[in-house]
Coordinates of C-alpha atoms in Angstrom, one line a residue:
X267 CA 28.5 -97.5 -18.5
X268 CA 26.3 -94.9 -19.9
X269 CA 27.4 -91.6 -21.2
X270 CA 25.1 -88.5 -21.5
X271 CA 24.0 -87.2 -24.4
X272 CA 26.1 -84.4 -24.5
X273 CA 29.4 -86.0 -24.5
X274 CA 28.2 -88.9 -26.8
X275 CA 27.6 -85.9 -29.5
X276 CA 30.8 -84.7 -29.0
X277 CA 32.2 -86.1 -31.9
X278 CA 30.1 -84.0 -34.2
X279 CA 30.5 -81.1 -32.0
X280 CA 34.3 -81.3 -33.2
X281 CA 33.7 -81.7 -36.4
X282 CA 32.0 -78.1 -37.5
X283 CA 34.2 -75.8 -39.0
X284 CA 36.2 -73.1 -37.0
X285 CA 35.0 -69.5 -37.8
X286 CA 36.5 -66.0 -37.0
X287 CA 34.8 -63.4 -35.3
X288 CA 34.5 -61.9 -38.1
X289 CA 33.6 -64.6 -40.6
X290 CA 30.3 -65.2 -37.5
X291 CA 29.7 -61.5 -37.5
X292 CA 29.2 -61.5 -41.5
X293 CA 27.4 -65.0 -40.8
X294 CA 25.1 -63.2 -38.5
X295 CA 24.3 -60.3 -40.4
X296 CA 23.5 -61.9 -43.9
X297 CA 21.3 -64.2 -41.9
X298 CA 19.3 -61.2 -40.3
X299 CA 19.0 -59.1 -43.3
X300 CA 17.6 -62.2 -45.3
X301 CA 15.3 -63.4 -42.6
X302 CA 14.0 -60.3 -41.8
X303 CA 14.4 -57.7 -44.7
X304 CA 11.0 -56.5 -43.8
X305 CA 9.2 -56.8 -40.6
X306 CA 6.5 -54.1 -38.5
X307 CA 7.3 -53.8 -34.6
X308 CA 4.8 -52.5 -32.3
X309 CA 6.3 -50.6 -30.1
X310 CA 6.5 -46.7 -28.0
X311 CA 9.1 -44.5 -28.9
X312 CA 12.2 -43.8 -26.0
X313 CA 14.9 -41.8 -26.2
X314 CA 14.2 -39.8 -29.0
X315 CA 17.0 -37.6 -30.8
X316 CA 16.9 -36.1 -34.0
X317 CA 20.4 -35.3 -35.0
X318 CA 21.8 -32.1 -36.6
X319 CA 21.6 -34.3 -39.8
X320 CA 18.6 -34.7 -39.5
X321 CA 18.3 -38.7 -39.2
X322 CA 16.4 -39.9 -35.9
X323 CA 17.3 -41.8 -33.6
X324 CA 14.9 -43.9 -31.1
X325 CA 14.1 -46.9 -29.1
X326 CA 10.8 -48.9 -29.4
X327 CA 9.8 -51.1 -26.0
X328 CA 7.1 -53.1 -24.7
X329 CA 7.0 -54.2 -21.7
X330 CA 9.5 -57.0 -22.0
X331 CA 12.7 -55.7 -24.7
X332 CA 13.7 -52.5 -26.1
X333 CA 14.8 -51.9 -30.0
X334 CA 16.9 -49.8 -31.0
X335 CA 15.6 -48.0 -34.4
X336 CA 17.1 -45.9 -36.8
X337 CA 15.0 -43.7 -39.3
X338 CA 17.1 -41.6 -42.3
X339 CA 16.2 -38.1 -43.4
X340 CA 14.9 -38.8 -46.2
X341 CA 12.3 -41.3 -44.5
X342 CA 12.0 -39.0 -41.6
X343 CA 10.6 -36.1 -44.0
X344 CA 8.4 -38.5 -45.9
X345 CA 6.9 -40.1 -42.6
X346 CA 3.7 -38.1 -42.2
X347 CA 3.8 -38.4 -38.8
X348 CA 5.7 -36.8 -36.4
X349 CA 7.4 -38.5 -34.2
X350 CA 7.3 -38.2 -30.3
X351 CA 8.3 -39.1 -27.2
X352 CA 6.2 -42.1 -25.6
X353 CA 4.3 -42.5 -28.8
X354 CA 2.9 -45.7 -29.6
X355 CA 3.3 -46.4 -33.4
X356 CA 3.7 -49.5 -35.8
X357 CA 6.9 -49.3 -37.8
X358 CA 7.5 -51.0 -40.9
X359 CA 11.6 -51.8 -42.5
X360 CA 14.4 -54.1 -42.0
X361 CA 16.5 -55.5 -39.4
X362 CA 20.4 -55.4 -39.4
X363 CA 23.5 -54.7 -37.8
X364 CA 26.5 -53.1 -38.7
X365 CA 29.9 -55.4 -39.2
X366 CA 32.4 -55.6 -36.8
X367 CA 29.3 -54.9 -34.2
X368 CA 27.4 -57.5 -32.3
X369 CA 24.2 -55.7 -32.0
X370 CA 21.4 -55.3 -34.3
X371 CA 18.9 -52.7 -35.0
X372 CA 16.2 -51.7 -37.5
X373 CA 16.0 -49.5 -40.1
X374 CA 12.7 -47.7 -40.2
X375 CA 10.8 -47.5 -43.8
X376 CA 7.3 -46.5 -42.6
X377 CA 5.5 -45.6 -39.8
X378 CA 2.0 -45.5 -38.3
X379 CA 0.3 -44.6 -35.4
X380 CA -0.6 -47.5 -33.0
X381 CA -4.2 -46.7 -32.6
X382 CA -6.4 -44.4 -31.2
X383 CA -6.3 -46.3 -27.6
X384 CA -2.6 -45.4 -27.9
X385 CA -3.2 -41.9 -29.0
X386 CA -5.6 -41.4 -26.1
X387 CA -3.7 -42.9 -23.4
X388 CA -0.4 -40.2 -24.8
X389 CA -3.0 -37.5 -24.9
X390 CA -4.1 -38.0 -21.2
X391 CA -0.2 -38.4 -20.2
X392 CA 0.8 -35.1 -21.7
X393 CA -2.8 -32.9 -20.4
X394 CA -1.8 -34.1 -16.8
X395 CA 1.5 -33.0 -17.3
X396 CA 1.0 -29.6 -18.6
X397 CA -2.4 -29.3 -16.0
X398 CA 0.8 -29.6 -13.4
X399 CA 2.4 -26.9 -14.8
X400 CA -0.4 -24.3 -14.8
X401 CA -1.2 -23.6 -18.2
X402 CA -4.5 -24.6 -18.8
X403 CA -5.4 -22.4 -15.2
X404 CA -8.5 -20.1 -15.7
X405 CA -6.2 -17.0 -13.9
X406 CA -3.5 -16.9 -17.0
X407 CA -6.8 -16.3 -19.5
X408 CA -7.3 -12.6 -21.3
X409 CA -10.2 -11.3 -21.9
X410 CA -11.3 -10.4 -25.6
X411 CA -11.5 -7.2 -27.4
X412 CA -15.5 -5.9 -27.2
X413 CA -14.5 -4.0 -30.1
X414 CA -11.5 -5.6 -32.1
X415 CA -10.0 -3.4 -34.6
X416 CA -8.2 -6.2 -36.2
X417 CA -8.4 -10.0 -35.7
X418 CA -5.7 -12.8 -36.8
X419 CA -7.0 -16.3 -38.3
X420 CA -4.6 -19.1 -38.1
X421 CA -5.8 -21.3 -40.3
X422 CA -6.1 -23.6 -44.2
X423 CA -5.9 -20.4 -46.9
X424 CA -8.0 -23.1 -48.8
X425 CA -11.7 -24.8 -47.8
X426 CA -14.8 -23.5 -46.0
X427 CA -13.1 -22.8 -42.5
X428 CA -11.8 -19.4 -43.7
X429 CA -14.7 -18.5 -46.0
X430 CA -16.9 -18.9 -42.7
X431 CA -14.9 -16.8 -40.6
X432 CA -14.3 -14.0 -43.5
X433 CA -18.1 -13.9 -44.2
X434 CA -19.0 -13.6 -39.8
X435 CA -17.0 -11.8 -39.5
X436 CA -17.8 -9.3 -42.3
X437 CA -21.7 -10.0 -41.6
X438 CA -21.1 -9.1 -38.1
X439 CA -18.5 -6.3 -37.3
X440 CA -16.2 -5.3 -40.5
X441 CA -13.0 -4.9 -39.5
X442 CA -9.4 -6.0 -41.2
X443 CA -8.2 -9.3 -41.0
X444 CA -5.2 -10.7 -41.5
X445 CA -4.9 -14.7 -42.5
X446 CA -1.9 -16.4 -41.1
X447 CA -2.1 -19.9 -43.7
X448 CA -0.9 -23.3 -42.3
X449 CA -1.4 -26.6 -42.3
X450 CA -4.0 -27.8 -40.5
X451 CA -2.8 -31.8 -40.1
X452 CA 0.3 -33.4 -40.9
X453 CA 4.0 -33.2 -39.9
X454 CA 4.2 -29.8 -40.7
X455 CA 1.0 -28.7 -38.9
X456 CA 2.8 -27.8 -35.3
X457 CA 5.7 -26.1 -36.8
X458 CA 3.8 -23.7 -38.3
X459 CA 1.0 -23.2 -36.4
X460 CA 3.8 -22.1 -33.6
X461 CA 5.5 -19.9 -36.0
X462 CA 2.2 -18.2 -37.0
X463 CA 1.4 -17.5 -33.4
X464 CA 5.2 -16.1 -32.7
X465 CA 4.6 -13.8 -35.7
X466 CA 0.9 -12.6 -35.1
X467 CA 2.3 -11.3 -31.8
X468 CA 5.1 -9.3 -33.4
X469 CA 3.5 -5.8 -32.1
X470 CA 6.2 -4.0 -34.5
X471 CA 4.2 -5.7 -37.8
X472 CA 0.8 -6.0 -36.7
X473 CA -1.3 -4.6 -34.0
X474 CA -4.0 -7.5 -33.6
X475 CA -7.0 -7.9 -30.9
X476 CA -7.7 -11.1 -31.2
X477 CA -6.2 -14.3 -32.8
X478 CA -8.5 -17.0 -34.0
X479 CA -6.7 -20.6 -35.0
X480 CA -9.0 -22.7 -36.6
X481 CA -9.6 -25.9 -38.8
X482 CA -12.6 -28.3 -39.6
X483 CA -13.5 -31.8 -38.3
X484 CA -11.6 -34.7 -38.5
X485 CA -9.8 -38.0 -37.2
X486 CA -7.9 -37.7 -33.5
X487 CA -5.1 -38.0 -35.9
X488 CA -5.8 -35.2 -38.4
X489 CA -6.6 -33.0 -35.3
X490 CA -2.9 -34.2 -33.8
X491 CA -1.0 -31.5 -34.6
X492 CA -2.6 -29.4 -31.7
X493 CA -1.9 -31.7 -29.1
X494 CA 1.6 -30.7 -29.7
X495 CA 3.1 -29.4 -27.0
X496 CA 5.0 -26.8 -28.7
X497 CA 1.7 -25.3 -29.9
X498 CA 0.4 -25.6 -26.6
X499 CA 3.0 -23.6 -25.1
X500 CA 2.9 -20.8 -28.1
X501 CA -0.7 -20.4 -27.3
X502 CA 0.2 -19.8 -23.7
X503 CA 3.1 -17.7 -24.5
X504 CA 0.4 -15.2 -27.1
X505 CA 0.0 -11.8 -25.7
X506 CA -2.8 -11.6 -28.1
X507 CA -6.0 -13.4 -26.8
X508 CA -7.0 -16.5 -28.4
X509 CA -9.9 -18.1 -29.6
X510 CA -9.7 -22.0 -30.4
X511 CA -12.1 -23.4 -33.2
X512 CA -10.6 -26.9 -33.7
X513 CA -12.9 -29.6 -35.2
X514 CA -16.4 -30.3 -34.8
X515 CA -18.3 -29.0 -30.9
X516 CA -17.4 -32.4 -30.1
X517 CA -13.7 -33.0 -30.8
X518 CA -11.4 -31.6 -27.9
X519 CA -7.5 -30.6 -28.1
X520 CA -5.0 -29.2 -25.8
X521 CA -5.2 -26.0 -27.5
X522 CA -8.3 -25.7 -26.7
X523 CA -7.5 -26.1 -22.9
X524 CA -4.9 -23.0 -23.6
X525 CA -6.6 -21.0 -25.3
X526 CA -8.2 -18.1 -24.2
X527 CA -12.1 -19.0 -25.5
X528 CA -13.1 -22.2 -26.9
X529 CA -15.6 -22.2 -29.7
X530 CA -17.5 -25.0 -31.0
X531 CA -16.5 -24.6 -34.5
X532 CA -15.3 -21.7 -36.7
X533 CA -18.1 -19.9 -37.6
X534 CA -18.8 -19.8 -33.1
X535 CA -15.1 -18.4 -33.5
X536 CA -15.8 -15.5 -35.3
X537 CA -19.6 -14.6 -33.5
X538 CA -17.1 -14.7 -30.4
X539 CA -14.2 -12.3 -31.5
X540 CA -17.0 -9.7 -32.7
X541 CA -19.9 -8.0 -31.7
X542 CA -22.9 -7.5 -33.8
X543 CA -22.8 -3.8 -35.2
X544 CA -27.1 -3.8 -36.6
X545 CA -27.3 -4.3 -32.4
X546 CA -24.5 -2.0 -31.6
X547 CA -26.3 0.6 -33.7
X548 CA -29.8 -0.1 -32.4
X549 CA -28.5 0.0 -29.4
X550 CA -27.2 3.1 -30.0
X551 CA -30.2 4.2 -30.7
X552 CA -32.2 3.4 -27.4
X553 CA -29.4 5.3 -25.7
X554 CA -30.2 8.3 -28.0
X555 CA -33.6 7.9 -27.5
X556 CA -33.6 8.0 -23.6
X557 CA -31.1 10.5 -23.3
X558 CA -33.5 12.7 -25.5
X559 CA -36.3 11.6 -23.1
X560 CA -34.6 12.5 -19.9
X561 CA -33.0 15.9 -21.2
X562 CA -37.0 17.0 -22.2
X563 CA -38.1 16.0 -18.6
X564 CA -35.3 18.0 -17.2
X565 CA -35.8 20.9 -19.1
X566 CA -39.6 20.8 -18.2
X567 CA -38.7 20.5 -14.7
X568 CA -36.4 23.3 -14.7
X569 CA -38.9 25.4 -16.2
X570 CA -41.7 25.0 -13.3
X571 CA -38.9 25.6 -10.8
X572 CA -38.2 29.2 -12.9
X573 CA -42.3 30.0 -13.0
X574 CA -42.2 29.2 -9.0
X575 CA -39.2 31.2 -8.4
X576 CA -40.4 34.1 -10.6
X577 CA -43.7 33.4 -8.1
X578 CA -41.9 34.4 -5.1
X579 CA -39.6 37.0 -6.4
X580 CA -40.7 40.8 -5.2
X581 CA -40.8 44.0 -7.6
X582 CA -37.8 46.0 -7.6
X583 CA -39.5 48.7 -6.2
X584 CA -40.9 47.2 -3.7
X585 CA -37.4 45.9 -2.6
X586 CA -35.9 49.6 -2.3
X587 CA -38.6 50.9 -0.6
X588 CA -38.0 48.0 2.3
X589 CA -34.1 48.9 2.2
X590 CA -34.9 52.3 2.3
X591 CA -36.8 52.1 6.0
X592 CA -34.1 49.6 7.2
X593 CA -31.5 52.3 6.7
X594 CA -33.1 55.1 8.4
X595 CA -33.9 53.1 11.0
X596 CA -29.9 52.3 11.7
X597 CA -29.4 55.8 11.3
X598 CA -31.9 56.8 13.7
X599 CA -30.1 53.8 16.1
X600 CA -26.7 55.3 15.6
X601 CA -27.5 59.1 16.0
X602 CA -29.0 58.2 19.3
X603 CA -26.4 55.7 20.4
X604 CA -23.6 58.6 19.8
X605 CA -25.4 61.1 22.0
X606 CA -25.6 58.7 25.1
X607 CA -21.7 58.4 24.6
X608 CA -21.4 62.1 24.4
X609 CA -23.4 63.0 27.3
X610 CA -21.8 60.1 28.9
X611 CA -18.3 61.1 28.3
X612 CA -19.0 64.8 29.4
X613 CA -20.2 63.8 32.6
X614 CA -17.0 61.8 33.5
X615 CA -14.6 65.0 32.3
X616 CA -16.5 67.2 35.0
X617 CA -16.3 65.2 37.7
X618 CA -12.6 64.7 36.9
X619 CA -12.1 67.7 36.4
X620 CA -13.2 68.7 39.8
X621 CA -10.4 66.6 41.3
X622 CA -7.4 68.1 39.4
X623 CA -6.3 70.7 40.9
X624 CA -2.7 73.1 41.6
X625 CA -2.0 71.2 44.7
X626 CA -2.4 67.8 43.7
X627 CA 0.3 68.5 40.5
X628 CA 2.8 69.8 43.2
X629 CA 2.7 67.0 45.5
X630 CA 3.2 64.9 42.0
X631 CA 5.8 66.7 40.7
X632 CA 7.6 67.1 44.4
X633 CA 7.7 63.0 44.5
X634 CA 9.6 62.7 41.4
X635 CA 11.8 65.0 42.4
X636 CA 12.7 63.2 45.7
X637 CA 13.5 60.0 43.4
X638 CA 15.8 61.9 40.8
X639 CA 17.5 63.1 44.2
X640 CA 18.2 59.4 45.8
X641 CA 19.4 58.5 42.0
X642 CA 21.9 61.4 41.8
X643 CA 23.5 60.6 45.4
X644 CA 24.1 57.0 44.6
X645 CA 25.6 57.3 40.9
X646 CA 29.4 57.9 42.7
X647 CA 28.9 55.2 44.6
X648 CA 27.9 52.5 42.5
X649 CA 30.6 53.5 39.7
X650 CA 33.2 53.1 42.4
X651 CA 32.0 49.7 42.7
X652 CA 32.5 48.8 39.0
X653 CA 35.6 50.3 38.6
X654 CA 37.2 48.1 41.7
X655 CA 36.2 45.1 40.2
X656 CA 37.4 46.2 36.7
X657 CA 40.8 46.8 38.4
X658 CA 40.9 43.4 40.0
X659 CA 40.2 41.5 36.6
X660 CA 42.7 43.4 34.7
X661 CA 45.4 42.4 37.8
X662 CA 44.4 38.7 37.1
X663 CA 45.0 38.8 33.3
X664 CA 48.2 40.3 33.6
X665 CA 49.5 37.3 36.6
X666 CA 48.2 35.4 34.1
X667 CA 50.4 36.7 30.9
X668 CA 53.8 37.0 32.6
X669 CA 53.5 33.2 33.5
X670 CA 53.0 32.4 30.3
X671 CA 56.0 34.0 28.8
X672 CA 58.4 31.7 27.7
X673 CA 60.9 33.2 28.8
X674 CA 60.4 32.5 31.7
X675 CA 60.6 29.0 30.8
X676 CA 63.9 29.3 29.3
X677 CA 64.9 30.6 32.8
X678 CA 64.2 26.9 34.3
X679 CA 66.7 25.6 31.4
X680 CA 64.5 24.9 29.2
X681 CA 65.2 25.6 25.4
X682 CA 63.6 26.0 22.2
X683 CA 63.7 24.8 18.6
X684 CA 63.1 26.7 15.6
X685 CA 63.7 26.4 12.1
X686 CA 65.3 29.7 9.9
X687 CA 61.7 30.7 9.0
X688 CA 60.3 30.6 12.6
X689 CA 58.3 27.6 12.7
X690 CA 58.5 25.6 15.5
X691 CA 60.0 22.3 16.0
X692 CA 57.7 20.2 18.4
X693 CA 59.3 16.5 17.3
X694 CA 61.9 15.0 16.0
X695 CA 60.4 13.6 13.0
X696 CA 59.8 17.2 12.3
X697 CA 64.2 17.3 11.4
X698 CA 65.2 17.2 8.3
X699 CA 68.4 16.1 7.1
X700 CA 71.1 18.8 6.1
X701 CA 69.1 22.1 6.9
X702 CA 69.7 24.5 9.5
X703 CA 67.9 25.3 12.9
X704 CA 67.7 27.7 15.3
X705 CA 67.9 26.8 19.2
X706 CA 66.6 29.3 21.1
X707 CA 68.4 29.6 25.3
X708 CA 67.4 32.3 28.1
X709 CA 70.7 33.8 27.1
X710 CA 71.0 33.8 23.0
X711 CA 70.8 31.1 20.3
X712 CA 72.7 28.7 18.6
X713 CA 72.5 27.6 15.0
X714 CA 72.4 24.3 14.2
X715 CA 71.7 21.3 11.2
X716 CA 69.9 18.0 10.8
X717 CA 71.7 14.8 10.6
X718 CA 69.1 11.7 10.6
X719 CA 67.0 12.4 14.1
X720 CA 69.8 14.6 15.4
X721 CA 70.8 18.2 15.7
X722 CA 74.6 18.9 15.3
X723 CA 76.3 22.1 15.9
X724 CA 78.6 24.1 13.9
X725 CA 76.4 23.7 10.1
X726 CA 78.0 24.6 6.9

């Protein structure tokens, strides 16, 4: 018979040593942290969190496994990169795992970014993502100041950027500036680009027009920091308008996507927050110059309008001599207009006058008479009339009083309830308990007292 391998090493199977969990958890972990007390993983970040202590916490995966990493405060600070989410980066340290524990993990020393083709393909991922969102749309974009009283640069105190801009800028259009200083690459960069922004816009400390944030050439990862997408959404967030001048004409970042103009380079920066003032004045000038120009040709032109007016105007005397023989002729119209009417209205009194006569008053006089007559017989009359139907009325009223008199109600047996003051009792809720009432019959009254929804006789 022939016996498998596996049973025919049996035997030595038996034969190894018997370990604890323990003892093989100890086993385990001084094997790993010999054999790989320094390795570098390639890997993008998942699951970031950077604790209130300030040590972070992240995964690194590939397509196939996923690590978890840990990276101490101290490191974290000392990195000089800044770790993200979905960040492709090398890192450099040791593999362990904690006793007791059957899970290892590595302890980060160093890291580096994983390329530019990983910096890229992040860069793309987060631009869609905030192109989704709106805030790179041409509507949410302010105009600048034509006249900027003044301007905010966010930039290196240090170098050539902010010498450029202060010299523009004072070449250009002097106004005041007010330098915000940062850093322009690095770790720190985003955090306090952001906070510059958030204090440039405090309208309580300065009043600016425009906000410039620039820095020179460089690397896609010296230029990092403004990919950040806290820096993005600061820019968005400025109620000051911004101009971007990030790198060389040909280097691009989100912020300049945000922003609110996008120059070249720095010195672009400041042609574009300012206007030239030799131009403004010449300018100036020309306006000057044709306002001068059109006021002479109006003046000139009013002038031959006042010699052709004074053309046509008449002497004075001339003018009361012309109303002078308008008036009498009026007066010559009215004098004869009032003698037609006179003779006019004379002829019609004569001829009325002629039909007035003694007789023709009399037979006037003798018909009003007959009609004062007719009046005076028919007065007795018609006041008999009215007096009748006065009569009847006040008959009606009165049929109507005596059958309202209650006691003629209290004749039908009928009786009424009052209290001592006089008011009268209509219900029974109206009783109260202990005080006195008056009932009222057709023959005298009776004195009564309340007790619950009842009258009783004979009170106290």
């Amino acid at each position: 018979m022939k016996l498998s391998n596996d049973l025919t090493n049996q035997g030595s199977f038996t034969n190894n040593p018997e370990l604890t969990v323990t003892e093989l958890s100890n086993l385990v972990k001084k094997t790993i942290d010999t054999s790989f007390s320094y390795v570098k993983v390639r890997g993008e970040i998942s699951g970031l969190k950077i604790a209130a202590s300030g040590h972070a916490y992240f995964s690194l995966k590939d397509e196939g496994a996923v690590l978890n990493a840990i990276c101490w405060r101290a490191k974290v600070n000392s990195l000089g990169v800044k770790l993200e989410e979905g960040m492709e980066i090398i890192c450099a340290g040791s593999l362990t795992t904690f006793p007791g524990q059957s899970k290892y993990q590595m302890i980060v020393e160093n890291v580096t970014l994983g390329g530019i083709g990983a910096l890229m393909a992040l860069l793309a991922k987060r631009k869609e993502a905030l192109t989704q969102e709106g805030l790179f749309e041409e509507r949410h974009k302010q105009p600048l100041a034509k006249f900027p009283q003044a301007i905010g640069v966010i930039t290196s105190p240090k170098g050539a950027v902010i010498k450029d801009i202060l010299h523009r800028i004072a070449e250009r259009f002097p106004c005041d500036i007010i330098v915000f200083p940062v850093a322009v690459q690095g770790e720190d960069c985003p955090g306090q680009v952001i906070k510059a922004i958030r204090i440039a816009n405090d309208a309580d400390k300065f009043k600016l027009d425009t906000l410039i944030i620039a820095r020179g050439g460089g690397s896609i990862e010296d230029l990092w920091g403004f990919n950040d997408e806290g820096v993005v959404r600061a820019a968005f967030e400025s109620k000051i308008p911004i101009i971007s001048a990030i790198g060389h004409e040909t280097d691009f970042t989100l912020l300049d996507f945000v922003a609110d103009k996008r120059a070249p380079t720095p010195t672009a920066a400041a042609e574009f927050a300012t206007p030239v003032k030799i131009e403004i004045e010449r300018h100036l000038k020309h306006l000057l110059v044709n306002a001068a120009n059109i006021f002479d040709s109006k003046l000139y032109s009013l002038e031959n309008n006042l010699v052709l007016i004074a053309a046509k105007l008449k002497h004075p005397s001339q003018i009361i001599d012309e109303l002078a023989s308008k008036i009498a002729l009026i007066k010559s119209r009215i004098d004869a207009l009032c003698q037609n009417k006179l003779h006019s209205l004379s002829q019609f009194l004569t001829k009325q006058s002629a039909n007035i006569g003694p007789s023709l008053l009399s037979n006037h006089l003798w018909q009003k008479q007959s009609t004062l007559d007719k009046v005076e017989i028919n007065i007795p009359h018609y006041a008999s009339q009215y007096f009748q139907k006065l009569a009847h009325r006040l008959e009606v009223i009165e049929s109507v009083l005596k059958a309202s008199d209650y006691n003629k109600i209290l004749e039908k047996g009928f009786a009424i309830v009052k209290d001592l003051d006089g008011n009268l009792i209509s219900s029974k809720s109206c009783i109260v308990p202990n005080k006195s009432y008056e009932i009222i019959f057709k023959d005298g009254k009776a004195k009564v007292r309340g007790e619950g929804d009842f009258l009783l006789s004979n009170p106290k």
